[in-house]
């Protein structure tokens, strides 16, 4: 007996749900060990980086797997502070053992800086410092009589490096301080006054100062890192002049000592987003 097309479709349809459920069960059973393996692998990678990393811990903890798991399970977003939005863990039995996780930084004028954006600002600044240091070191060691002495370039790259090092020092100090605040559950009700800052000729603020009474004072955190992060990201997106990349190719700095910078595990930004750029938009390999 020949079945009609409608009967055939009906027969197939009636058999699909059990087959679909079986397939879903098998897929889950196969994928579960991989998920466990992958999660364990990432955890051990992060542990290794904790011992090896030279970056502020603030960066690694931005997307640390254990921290993200804690936020998903028990984190509550606090949005009533005028300076920082953050996750805290009031439902935990021992909430004091959980560190805050700062998410967003705000100024009175409405300017906001996301944590990921702050990490990007630090990374692109680090990238520029490595690049310019490579050129400066190579210029000082240049001894080819057939080539010019590059005196003008030496002065210019020195000024550029000084500027980017000052940027990096400020962003690093702020990151270290904010990480301490996360650990100690400190959230300011008001930012300390922002100091005067010349973006074209910045200076590095001393960590310790002497007050009028002759006593040592530790530098207070100000929100300078917020507009500074915006500034360096803008410079990064504009890119460096082609002449510096040409000079790099001629001088050939040590490729290991001055290798392009990568964030640990490429998180929270892959290299394509933090790699040094030319004015044309091309990324340095």
PDB file of C-alpha atoms in Angstrom:
ATOM      1  CA  UNK A   1       0.000   0.000   0.000  1.00  0.00           C
ATOM      2  CA  UNK A   2       1.361   3.394  -0.952  1.00  0.00           C
ATOM      3  CA  UNK A   3       1.319   6.144   1.661  1.00  0.00           C
ATOM      4  CA  UNK A   4       0.205   9.614   0.663  1.00  0.00           C
ATOM      5  CA  UNK A   5       2.614  12.519   0.998  1.00  0.00           C
ATOM      6  CA  UNK A   6       0.542  13.894   3.865  1.00  0.00           C
ATOM      7  CA  UNK A   7       0.759  10.568   5.704  1.00  0.00           C
ATOM      8  CA  UNK A   8       4.526  10.469   5.138  1.00  0.00           C
ATOM      9  CA  UNK A   9       5.005  13.957   6.590  1.00  0.00           C
ATOM     10  CA  UNK A  10       2.755  13.078   9.516  1.00  0.00           C
ATOM     11  CA  UNK A  11       4.756   9.922  10.188  1.00  0.00           C
ATOM     12  CA  UNK A  12       8.079  11.776  10.143  1.00  0.00           C
ATOM     13  CA  UNK A  13       6.710  14.549  12.335  1.00  0.00           C
ATOM     14  CA  UNK A  14       5.399  12.086  14.896  1.00  0.00           C
ATOM     15  CA  UNK A  15       8.832  10.476  15.157  1.00  0.00           C
ATOM     16  CA  UNK A  16      10.783  13.752  15.397  1.00  0.00           C
ATOM     17  CA  UNK A  17      10.211  14.709  19.073  1.00  0.00           C
ATOM     18  CA  UNK A  18      11.734  11.526  20.576  1.00  0.00           C
ATOM     19  CA  UNK A  19      14.628  11.682  18.148  1.00  0.00           C
ATOM     20  CA  UNK A  20      15.141  15.368  18.921  1.00  0.00           C
ATOM     21  CA  UNK A  21      15.073  14.726  22.670  1.00  0.00           C
ATOM     22  CA  UNK A  22      17.538  11.858  22.318  1.00  0.00           C
ATOM     23  CA  UNK A  23      19.866  13.995  20.224  1.00  0.00           C
ATOM     24  CA  UNK A  24      19.668  16.829  22.746  1.00  0.00           C
ATOM     25  CA  UNK A  25      20.499  14.428  25.598  1.00  0.00           C
ATOM     26  CA  UNK A  26      23.454  12.953  23.732  1.00  0.00           C
ATOM     27  CA  UNK A  27      24.741  16.420  22.825  1.00  0.00           C
ATOM     28  CA  UNK A  28      24.537  17.547  26.449  1.00  0.00           C
ATOM     29  CA  UNK A  29      26.274  14.395  27.664  1.00  0.00           C
ATOM     30  CA  UNK A  30      29.119  14.877  25.201  1.00  0.00           C
ATOM     31  CA  UNK A  31      29.498  18.629  25.770  1.00  0.00           C
ATOM     32  CA  UNK A  32      29.495  18.485  29.588  1.00  0.00           C
ATOM     33  CA  UNK A  33      32.996  16.949  29.934  1.00  0.00           C
ATOM     34  CA  UNK A  34      34.332  19.495  27.447  1.00  0.00           C
ATOM     35  CA  UNK A  35      32.788  22.356  29.409  1.00  0.00           C
ATOM     36  CA  UNK A  36      34.369  21.021  32.608  1.00  0.00           C
ATOM     37  CA  UNK A  37      37.732  20.596  30.872  1.00  0.00           C
ATOM     38  CA  UNK A  38      37.592  24.043  29.285  1.00  0.00           C
ATOM     39  CA  UNK A  39      36.575  25.722  32.542  1.00  0.00           C
ATOM     40  CA  UNK A  40      39.398  23.968  34.413  1.00  0.00           C
ATOM     41  CA  UNK A  41      41.923  24.897  31.717  1.00  0.00           C
ATOM     42  CA  UNK A  42      40.940  28.572  31.861  1.00  0.00           C
ATOM     43  CA  UNK A  43      41.081  28.524  35.670  1.00  0.00           C
ATOM     44  CA  UNK A  44      44.654  27.186  35.686  1.00  0.00           C
ATOM     45  CA  UNK A  45      45.667  29.684  32.986  1.00  0.00           C
ATOM     46  CA  UNK A  46      44.371  32.484  35.189  1.00  0.00           C
ATOM     47  CA  UNK A  47      46.199  31.099  38.241  1.00  0.00           C
ATOM     48  CA  UNK A  48      49.469  31.006  36.293  1.00  0.00           C
ATOM     49  CA  UNK A  49      48.974  34.576  35.116  1.00  0.00           C
ATOM     50  CA  UNK A  50      48.369  35.709  38.704  1.00  0.00           C
ATOM     51  CA  UNK A  51      51.957  34.708  39.497  1.00  0.00           C
ATOM     52  CA  UNK A  52      53.498  35.939  36.249  1.00  0.00           C
ATOM     53  CA  UNK A  53      51.605  39.097  35.340  1.00  0.00           C
ATOM     54  CA  UNK A  54      53.102  42.563  35.461  1.00  0.00           C
ATOM     55  CA  UNK A  55      49.805  44.347  34.852  1.00  0.00           C
ATOM     56  CA  UNK A  56      47.651  45.811  37.643  1.00  0.00           C
ATOM     57  CA  UNK A  57      45.446  43.074  39.142  1.00  0.00           C
ATOM     58  CA  UNK A  58      42.491  45.331  38.343  1.00  0.00           C
ATOM     59  CA  UNK A  59      42.857  44.252  34.692  1.00  0.00           C
ATOM     60  CA  UNK A  60      42.861  40.490  35.260  1.00  0.00           C
ATOM     61  CA  UNK A  61      39.930  40.731  37.669  1.00  0.00           C
ATOM     62  CA  UNK A  62      37.905  42.559  35.032  1.00  0.00           C
ATOM     63  CA  UNK A  63      36.891  39.240  33.445  1.00  0.00           C
ATOM     64  CA  UNK A  64      38.297  36.673  35.889  1.00  0.00           C
ATOM     65  CA  UNK A  65      36.184  33.520  35.532  1.00  0.00           C
ATOM     66  CA  UNK A  66      35.681  33.014  39.286  1.00  0.00           C
ATOM     67  CA  UNK A  67      34.696  36.653  39.734  1.00  0.00           C
ATOM     68  CA  UNK A  68      32.231  36.522  36.836  1.00  0.00           C
ATOM     69  CA  UNK A  69      30.699  33.359  38.323  1.00  0.00           C
ATOM     70  CA  UNK A  70      30.268  35.086  41.704  1.00  0.00           C
ATOM     71  CA  UNK A  71      28.587  38.066  40.058  1.00  0.00           C
ATOM     72  CA  UNK A  72      26.168  35.846  38.126  1.00  0.00           C
ATOM     73  CA  UNK A  73      25.290  33.805  41.227  1.00  0.00           C
ATOM     74  CA  UNK A  74      25.045  36.421  43.961  1.00  0.00           C
ATOM     75  CA  UNK A  75      26.089  39.844  42.689  1.00  0.00           C
ATOM     76  CA  UNK A  76      23.795  42.843  43.066  1.00  0.00           C
ATOM     77  CA  UNK A  77      24.428  46.018  41.082  1.00  0.00           C
ATOM     78  CA  UNK A  78      24.570  49.149  43.225  1.00  0.00           C
ATOM     79  CA  UNK A  79      23.656  52.280  41.251  1.00  0.00           C
ATOM     80  CA  UNK A  80      22.961  54.816  44.009  1.00  0.00           C
ATOM     81  CA  UNK A  81      26.546  56.041  44.410  1.00  0.00           C
ATOM     82  CA  UNK A  82      27.333  59.239  42.440  1.00  0.00           C
ATOM     83  CA  UNK A  83      30.923  58.202  41.662  1.00  0.00           C
ATOM     84  CA  UNK A  84      31.021  54.435  41.038  1.00  0.00           C
ATOM     85  CA  UNK A  85      28.521  51.772  40.024  1.00  0.00           C
ATOM     86  CA  UNK A  86      29.582  48.401  41.358  1.00  0.00           C
ATOM     87  CA  UNK A  87      28.577  44.839  42.170  1.00  0.00           C
ATOM     88  CA  UNK A  88      28.426  43.763  45.800  1.00  0.00           C
ATOM     89  CA  UNK A  89      27.335  40.544  47.501  1.00  0.00           C
ATOM     90  CA  UNK A  90      24.985  41.278  50.429  1.00  0.00           C
ATOM     91  CA  UNK A  91      23.262  37.861  50.281  1.00  0.00           C
ATOM     92  CA  UNK A  92      26.447  35.905  50.957  1.00  0.00           C
ATOM     93  CA  UNK A  93      26.912  34.449  54.440  1.00  0.00           C
ATOM     94  CA  UNK A  94      30.231  36.288  54.665  1.00  0.00           C
ATOM     95  CA  UNK A  95      29.801  39.343  52.392  1.00  0.00           C
ATOM     96  CA  UNK A  96      32.961  40.946  53.782  1.00  0.00           C
ATOM     97  CA  UNK A  97      34.989  38.188  52.111  1.00  0.00           C
ATOM     98  CA  UNK A  98      33.708  39.156  48.663  1.00  0.00           C
ATOM     99  CA  UNK A  99      35.408  42.057  46.984  1.00  0.00           C
ATOM    100  CA  UNK A 100      33.385  44.771  45.287  1.00  0.00           C
ATOM    101  CA  UNK A 101      33.542  44.714  41.495  1.00  0.00           C
ATOM    102  CA  UNK A 102      33.623  48.244  40.083  1.00  0.00           C
ATOM    103  CA  UNK A 103      31.756  48.499  36.808  1.00  0.00           C
ATOM    104  CA  UNK A 104      31.411  52.161  35.872  1.00  0.00           C
ATOM    105  CA  UNK A 105      33.006  55.451  36.947  1.00  0.00           C
ATOM    106  CA  UNK A 106      31.171  58.782  36.769  1.00  0.00           C
ATOM    107  CA  UNK A 107      31.798  62.512  36.996  1.00  0.00           C
ATOM    108  CA  UNK A 108      29.346  65.207  38.047  1.00  0.00           C
ATOM    109  CA  UNK A 109      29.166  66.533  34.475  1.00  0.00           C
ATOM    110  CA  UNK A 110      27.737  63.212  33.257  1.00  0.00           C
ATOM    111  CA  UNK A 111      30.975  61.761  31.860  1.00  0.00           C
ATOM    112  CA  UNK A 112      31.148  57.990  32.376  1.00  0.00           C
ATOM    113  CA  UNK A 113      33.959  55.485  31.954  1.00  0.00           C
ATOM    114  CA  UNK A 114      33.291  51.754  31.703  1.00  0.00           C
ATOM    115  CA  UNK A 115      35.699  49.379  33.431  1.00  0.00           C
ATOM    116  CA  UNK A 116      36.500  47.671  30.104  1.00  0.00           C
ATOM    117  CA  UNK A 117      37.166  51.067  28.520  1.00  0.00           C
ATOM    118  CA  UNK A 118      39.579  51.907  31.338  1.00  0.00           C
ATOM    119  CA  UNK A 119      41.450  48.641  30.736  1.00  0.00           C
ATOM    120  CA  UNK A 120      41.712  49.505  27.047  1.00  0.00           C
ATOM    121  CA  UNK A 121      43.131  52.940  27.874  1.00  0.00           C
ATOM    122  CA  UNK A 122      45.815  51.352  30.053  1.00  0.00           C
ATOM    123  CA  UNK A 123      46.678  48.744  27.402  1.00  0.00           C
ATOM    124  CA  UNK A 124      47.023  51.187  24.488  1.00  0.00           C
ATOM    125  CA  UNK A 125      49.166  53.455  26.672  1.00  0.00           C
ATOM    126  CA  UNK A 126      51.409  50.524  27.570  1.00  0.00           C
ATOM    127  CA  UNK A 127      51.569  49.697  23.850  1.00  0.00           C
ATOM    128  CA  UNK A 128      52.743  53.213  22.966  1.00  0.00           C
ATOM    129  CA  UNK A 129      55.387  53.242  25.725  1.00  0.00           C
ATOM    130  CA  UNK A 130      56.906  49.951  24.509  1.00  0.00           C
ATOM    131  CA  UNK A 131      56.967  51.167  20.911  1.00  0.00           C
ATOM    132  CA  UNK A 132      58.568  54.519  21.710  1.00  0.00           C
ATOM    133  CA  UNK A 133      61.076  52.960  24.122  1.00  0.00           C
ATOM    134  CA  UNK A 134      62.172  50.587  21.365  1.00  0.00           C
ATOM    135  CA  UNK A 135      62.808  53.496  19.026  1.00  0.00           C
ATOM    136  CA  UNK A 136      64.583  55.572  21.676  1.00  0.00           C
ATOM    137  CA  UNK A 137      66.922  52.754  22.749  1.00  0.00           C
ATOM    138  CA  UNK A 138      67.760  51.959  19.126  1.00  0.00           C
ATOM    139  CA  UNK A 139      68.428  55.613  18.304  1.00  0.00           C
ATOM    140  CA  UNK A 140      70.866  55.911  21.211  1.00  0.00           C
ATOM    141  CA  UNK A 141      72.704  52.796  20.023  1.00  0.00           C
ATOM    142  CA  UNK A 142      72.731  53.828  16.343  1.00  0.00           C
ATOM    143  CA  UNK A 143      76.273  53.744  14.919  1.00  0.00           C
ATOM    144  CA  UNK A 144      75.837  53.454  11.165  1.00  0.00           C
ATOM    145  CA  UNK A 145      78.056  56.154   9.570  1.00  0.00           C
ATOM    146  CA  UNK A 146      76.202  55.778   6.270  1.00  0.00           C
ATOM    147  CA  UNK A 147      72.959  56.968   7.880  1.00  0.00           C
ATOM    148  CA  UNK A 148      72.117  60.316   9.513  1.00  0.00           C
ATOM    149  CA  UNK A 149      72.335  60.696  13.290  1.00  0.00           C
ATOM    150  CA  UNK A 150      68.589  61.267  13.695  1.00  0.00           C
ATOM    151  CA  UNK A 151      69.167  64.063  16.219  1.00  0.00           C
ATOM    152  CA  UNK A 152      65.762  65.626  15.576  1.00  0.00           C
ATOM    153  CA  UNK A 153      63.984  62.304  15.851  1.00  0.00           C
ATOM    154  CA  UNK A 154      65.820  61.526  19.097  1.00  0.00           C
ATOM    155  CA  UNK A 155      64.550  64.725  20.713  1.00  0.00           C
ATOM    156  CA  UNK A 156      61.006  64.252  19.452  1.00  0.00           C
ATOM    157  CA  UNK A 157      60.691  60.616  20.445  1.00  0.00           C
ATOM    158  CA  UNK A 158      62.079  61.501  23.892  1.00  0.00           C
ATOM    159  CA  UNK A 159      59.351  64.103  24.380  1.00  0.00           C
ATOM    160  CA  UNK A 160      56.660  61.693  23.165  1.00  0.00           C
ATOM    161  CA  UNK A 161      57.897  58.918  25.429  1.00  0.00           C
ATOM    162  CA  UNK A 162      57.955  61.223  28.448  1.00  0.00           C
ATOM    163  CA  UNK A 163      54.331  62.149  27.786  1.00  0.00           C
ATOM    164  CA  UNK A 164      53.104  58.570  27.358  1.00  0.00           C
ATOM    165  CA  UNK A 165      55.039  57.410  30.437  1.00  0.00           C
ATOM    166  CA  UNK A 166      53.277  60.089  32.487  1.00  0.00           C
ATOM    167  CA  UNK A 167      49.932  58.880  31.140  1.00  0.00           C
ATOM    168  CA  UNK A 168      50.810  55.291  32.052  1.00  0.00           C
ATOM    169  CA  UNK A 169      51.947  56.237  35.562  1.00  0.00           C
ATOM    170  CA  UNK A 170      48.655  58.010  36.266  1.00  0.00           C
ATOM    171  CA  UNK A 171      46.470  55.214  34.916  1.00  0.00           C
ATOM    172  CA  UNK A 172      48.488  52.569  36.794  1.00  0.00           C
ATOM    173  CA  UNK A 173      48.357  54.433  40.112  1.00  0.00           C
ATOM    174  CA  UNK A 174      44.588  54.812  39.784  1.00  0.00           C
ATOM    175  CA  UNK A 175      44.116  51.125  38.939  1.00  0.00           C
ATOM    176  CA  UNK A 176      46.152  49.981  41.939  1.00  0.00           C
ATOM    177  CA  UNK A 177      44.192  52.286  44.238  1.00  0.00           C
ATOM    178  CA  UNK A 178      40.818  51.220  42.855  1.00  0.00           C
ATOM    179  CA  UNK A 179      41.728  47.567  43.346  1.00  0.00           C
ATOM    180  CA  UNK A 180      42.487  48.286  47.015  1.00  0.00           C
ATOM    181  CA  UNK A 181      39.125  50.037  47.292  1.00  0.00           C
ATOM    182  CA  UNK A 182      37.397  46.960  45.843  1.00  0.00           C
ATOM    183  CA  UNK A 183      39.071  44.720  48.417  1.00  0.00           C
ATOM    184  CA  UNK A 184      38.300  47.101  51.303  1.00  0.00           C
ATOM    185  CA  UNK A 185      34.721  47.848  50.120  1.00  0.00           C
ATOM    186  CA  UNK A 186      35.519  51.552  49.834  1.00  0.00           C
ATOM    187  CA  UNK A 187      33.310  53.705  47.620  1.00  0.00           C
ATOM    188  CA  UNK A 188      33.626  57.513  47.738  1.00  0.00           C
ATOM    189  CA  UNK A 189      30.577  59.719  48.147  1.00  0.00           C
ATOM    190  CA  UNK A 190      32.499  62.450  46.351  1.00  0.00           C
ATOM    191  CA  UNK A 191      35.691  62.453  44.294  1.00  0.00           C
ATOM    192  CA  UNK A 192      38.730  64.346  45.533  1.00  0.00           C
ATOM    193  CA  UNK A 193      39.393  67.552  43.606  1.00  0.00           C
ATOM    194  CA  UNK A 194      40.856  66.948  40.162  1.00  0.00           C
ATOM    195  CA  UNK A 195      44.339  68.486  39.801  1.00  0.00           C
ATOM    196  CA  UNK A 196      45.432  70.745  36.975  1.00  0.00           C
ATOM    197  CA  UNK A 197      46.810  68.578  34.183  1.00  0.00           C
ATOM    198  CA  UNK A 198      48.479  69.549  30.908  1.00  0.00           C
ATOM    199  CA  UNK A 199      47.803  66.722  28.461  1.00  0.00           C
ATOM    200  CA  UNK A 200      50.484  67.992  26.080  1.00  0.00           C
ATOM    201  CA  UNK A 201      53.141  68.264  28.790  1.00  0.00           C
ATOM    202  CA  UNK A 202      52.017  66.061  31.686  1.00  0.00           C
ATOM    203  CA  UNK A 203      54.057  65.297  34.765  1.00  0.00           C
ATOM    204  CA  UNK A 204      54.119  62.339  37.134  1.00  0.00           C
ATOM    205  CA  UNK A 205      52.619  63.187  40.516  1.00  0.00           C
ATOM    206  CA  UNK A 206      54.728  62.086  43.512  1.00  0.00           C
ATOM    207  CA  UNK A 207      53.265  59.257  45.573  1.00  0.00           C
ATOM    208  CA  UNK A 208      54.360  60.906  48.831  1.00  0.00           C
ATOM    209  CA  UNK A 209      54.337  64.628  49.608  1.00  0.00           C
ATOM    210  CA  UNK A 210      55.178  66.785  52.619  1.00  0.00           C
ATOM    211  CA  UNK A 211      52.333  68.907  53.986  1.00  0.00           C
ATOM    212  CA  UNK A 212      52.582  72.314  55.649  1.00  0.00           C
ATOM    213  CA  UNK A 213      53.103  70.642  59.028  1.00  0.00           C
ATOM    214  CA  UNK A 214      56.127  68.762  57.710  1.00  0.00           C
ATOM    215  CA  UNK A 215      54.315  65.414  57.714  1.00  0.00           C
ATOM    216  CA  UNK A 216      54.314  62.870  54.910  1.00  0.00           C
ATOM    217  CA  UNK A 217      51.046  62.447  53.039  1.00  0.00           C
ATOM    218  CA  UNK A 218      50.140  59.675  50.632  1.00  0.00           C
ATOM    219  CA  UNK A 219      48.653  60.862  47.392  1.00  0.00           C
ATOM    220  CA  UNK A 220      44.858  60.675  47.180  1.00  0.00           C
ATOM    221  CA  UNK A 221      43.040  59.200  44.206  1.00  0.00           C
ATOM    222  CA  UNK A 222      41.305  61.747  42.000  1.00  0.00           C
ATOM    223  CA  UNK A 223      39.027  61.111  39.003  1.00  0.00           C
ATOM    224  CA  UNK A 224      41.754  62.281  36.607  1.00  0.00           C
ATOM    225  CA  UNK A 225      41.912  58.743  35.203  1.00  0.00           C
ATOM    226  CA  UNK A 226      38.428  59.201  33.692  1.00  0.00           C
ATOM    227  CA  UNK A 227      39.148  62.053  31.231  1.00  0.00           C
ATOM    228  CA  UNK A 228      42.706  60.777  30.762  1.00  0.00           C
ATOM    229  CA  UNK A 229      41.395  57.386  29.604  1.00  0.00           C
ATOM    230  CA  UNK A 230      39.143  59.133  27.095  1.00  0.00           C
ATOM    231  CA  UNK A 231      42.116  61.178  25.890  1.00  0.00           C
ATOM    232  CA  UNK A 232      44.516  58.283  25.294  1.00  0.00           C
ATOM    233  CA  UNK A 233      41.851  56.195  23.531  1.00  0.00           C
ATOM    234  CA  UNK A 234      41.235  59.137  21.207  1.00  0.00           C
ATOM    235  CA  UNK A 235      44.982  59.377  20.482  1.00  0.00           C
ATOM    236  CA  UNK A 236      45.074  55.621  19.898  1.00  0.00           C
ATOM    237  CA  UNK A 237      42.235  55.802  17.383  1.00  0.00           C
ATOM    238  CA  UNK A 238      43.929  58.691  15.559  1.00  0.00           C
ATOM    239  CA  UNK A 239      47.111  56.617  15.242  1.00  0.00           C
ATOM    240  CA  UNK A 240      50.818  57.443  14.985  1.00  0.00           C
ATOM    241  CA  UNK A 241      52.485  59.091  12.010  1.00  0.00           C
ATOM    242  CA  UNK A 242      53.894  56.772   9.369  1.00  0.00           C
ATOM    243  CA  UNK A 243      57.420  58.122   9.924  1.00  0.00           C
ATOM    244  CA  UNK A 244      57.706  56.357  13.286  1.00  0.00           C
ATOM    245  CA  UNK A 245      56.835  52.994  11.795  1.00  0.00           C
ATOM    246  CA  UNK A 246      59.336  53.596   8.972  1.00  0.00           C
ATOM    247  CA  UNK A 247      61.981  54.490  11.548  1.00  0.00           C
ATOM    248  CA  UNK A 248      61.173  51.333  13.515  1.00  0.00           C
ATOM    249  CA  UNK A 249      61.670  49.237  10.370  1.00  0.00           C
ATOM    250  CA  UNK A 250      65.070  50.866   9.720  1.00  0.00           C
ATOM    251  CA  UNK A 251      66.358  50.647  13.282  1.00  0.00           C
ATOM    252  CA  UNK A 252      64.961  47.161  13.993  1.00  0.00           C
ATOM    253  CA  UNK A 253      64.679  47.282  17.822  1.00  0.00           C
ATOM    254  CA  UNK A 254      64.996  44.028  19.770  1.00  0.00           C
ATOM    255  CA  UNK A 255      61.856  42.077  18.712  1.00  0.00           C
ATOM    256  CA  UNK A 256      61.581  40.256  22.045  1.00  0.00           C
ATOM    257  CA  UNK A 257      62.286  43.110  24.432  1.00  0.00           C
ATOM    258  CA  UNK A 258      59.987  45.479  22.550  1.00  0.00           C
ATOM    259  CA  UNK A 259      57.379  43.016  21.298  1.00  0.00           C
ATOM    260  CA  UNK A 260      53.816  44.307  20.838  1.00  0.00           C
ATOM    261  CA  UNK A 261      51.821  44.152  24.048  1.00  0.00           C
ATOM    262  CA  UNK A 262      48.975  41.668  24.596  1.00  0.00           C
ATOM    263  CA  UNK A 263      46.578  41.669  27.530  1.00  0.00           C
ATOM    264  CA  UNK A 264      46.578  38.465  29.639  1.00  0.00           C
ATOM    265  CA  UNK A 265      44.487  35.844  27.782  1.00  0.00           C
ATOM    266  CA  UNK A 266      43.523  38.679  25.404  1.00  0.00           C
ATOM    267  CA  UNK A 267      40.918  39.833  27.923  1.00  0.00           C
ATOM    268  CA  UNK A 268      39.018  42.070  28.039  1.00  0.00           C
ATOM    269  CA  UNK A 269      40.374  43.206  24.638  1.00  0.00           C
ATOM    270  CA  UNK A 270      42.004  41.178  21.846  1.00  0.00           C
ATOM    271  CA  UNK A 271      45.149  42.528  20.206  1.00  0.00           C
ATOM    272  CA  UNK A 272      43.284  43.897  17.183  1.00  0.00           C
ATOM    273  CA  UNK A 273      41.623  46.438  19.495  1.00  0.00           C
ATOM    274  CA  UNK A 274      44.746  47.550  21.367  1.00  0.00           C
ATOM    275  CA  UNK A 275      47.445  47.166  18.707  1.00  0.00           C
ATOM    276  CA  UNK A 276      49.360  50.306  17.759  1.00  0.00           C
ATOM    277  CA  UNK A 277      47.762  52.051  14.783  1.00  0.00           C
ATOM    278  CA  UNK A 278      49.036  54.092  11.916  1.00  0.00           C
ATOM    279  CA  UNK A 279      47.203  57.215  10.781  1.00  0.00           C
ATOM    280  CA  UNK A 280      45.838  55.092   7.942  1.00  0.00           C
ATOM    281  CA  UNK A 281      44.139  52.797  10.456  1.00  0.00           C
ATOM    282  CA  UNK A 282      46.505  49.887   9.784  1.00  0.00           C
ATOM    283  CA  UNK A 283      47.445  47.951  12.931  1.00  0.00           C
ATOM    284  CA  UNK A 284      51.061  47.162  13.756  1.00  0.00           C
ATOM    285  CA  UNK A 285      51.670  43.421  13.537  1.00  0.00           C
TER     286      UNK A 285
END
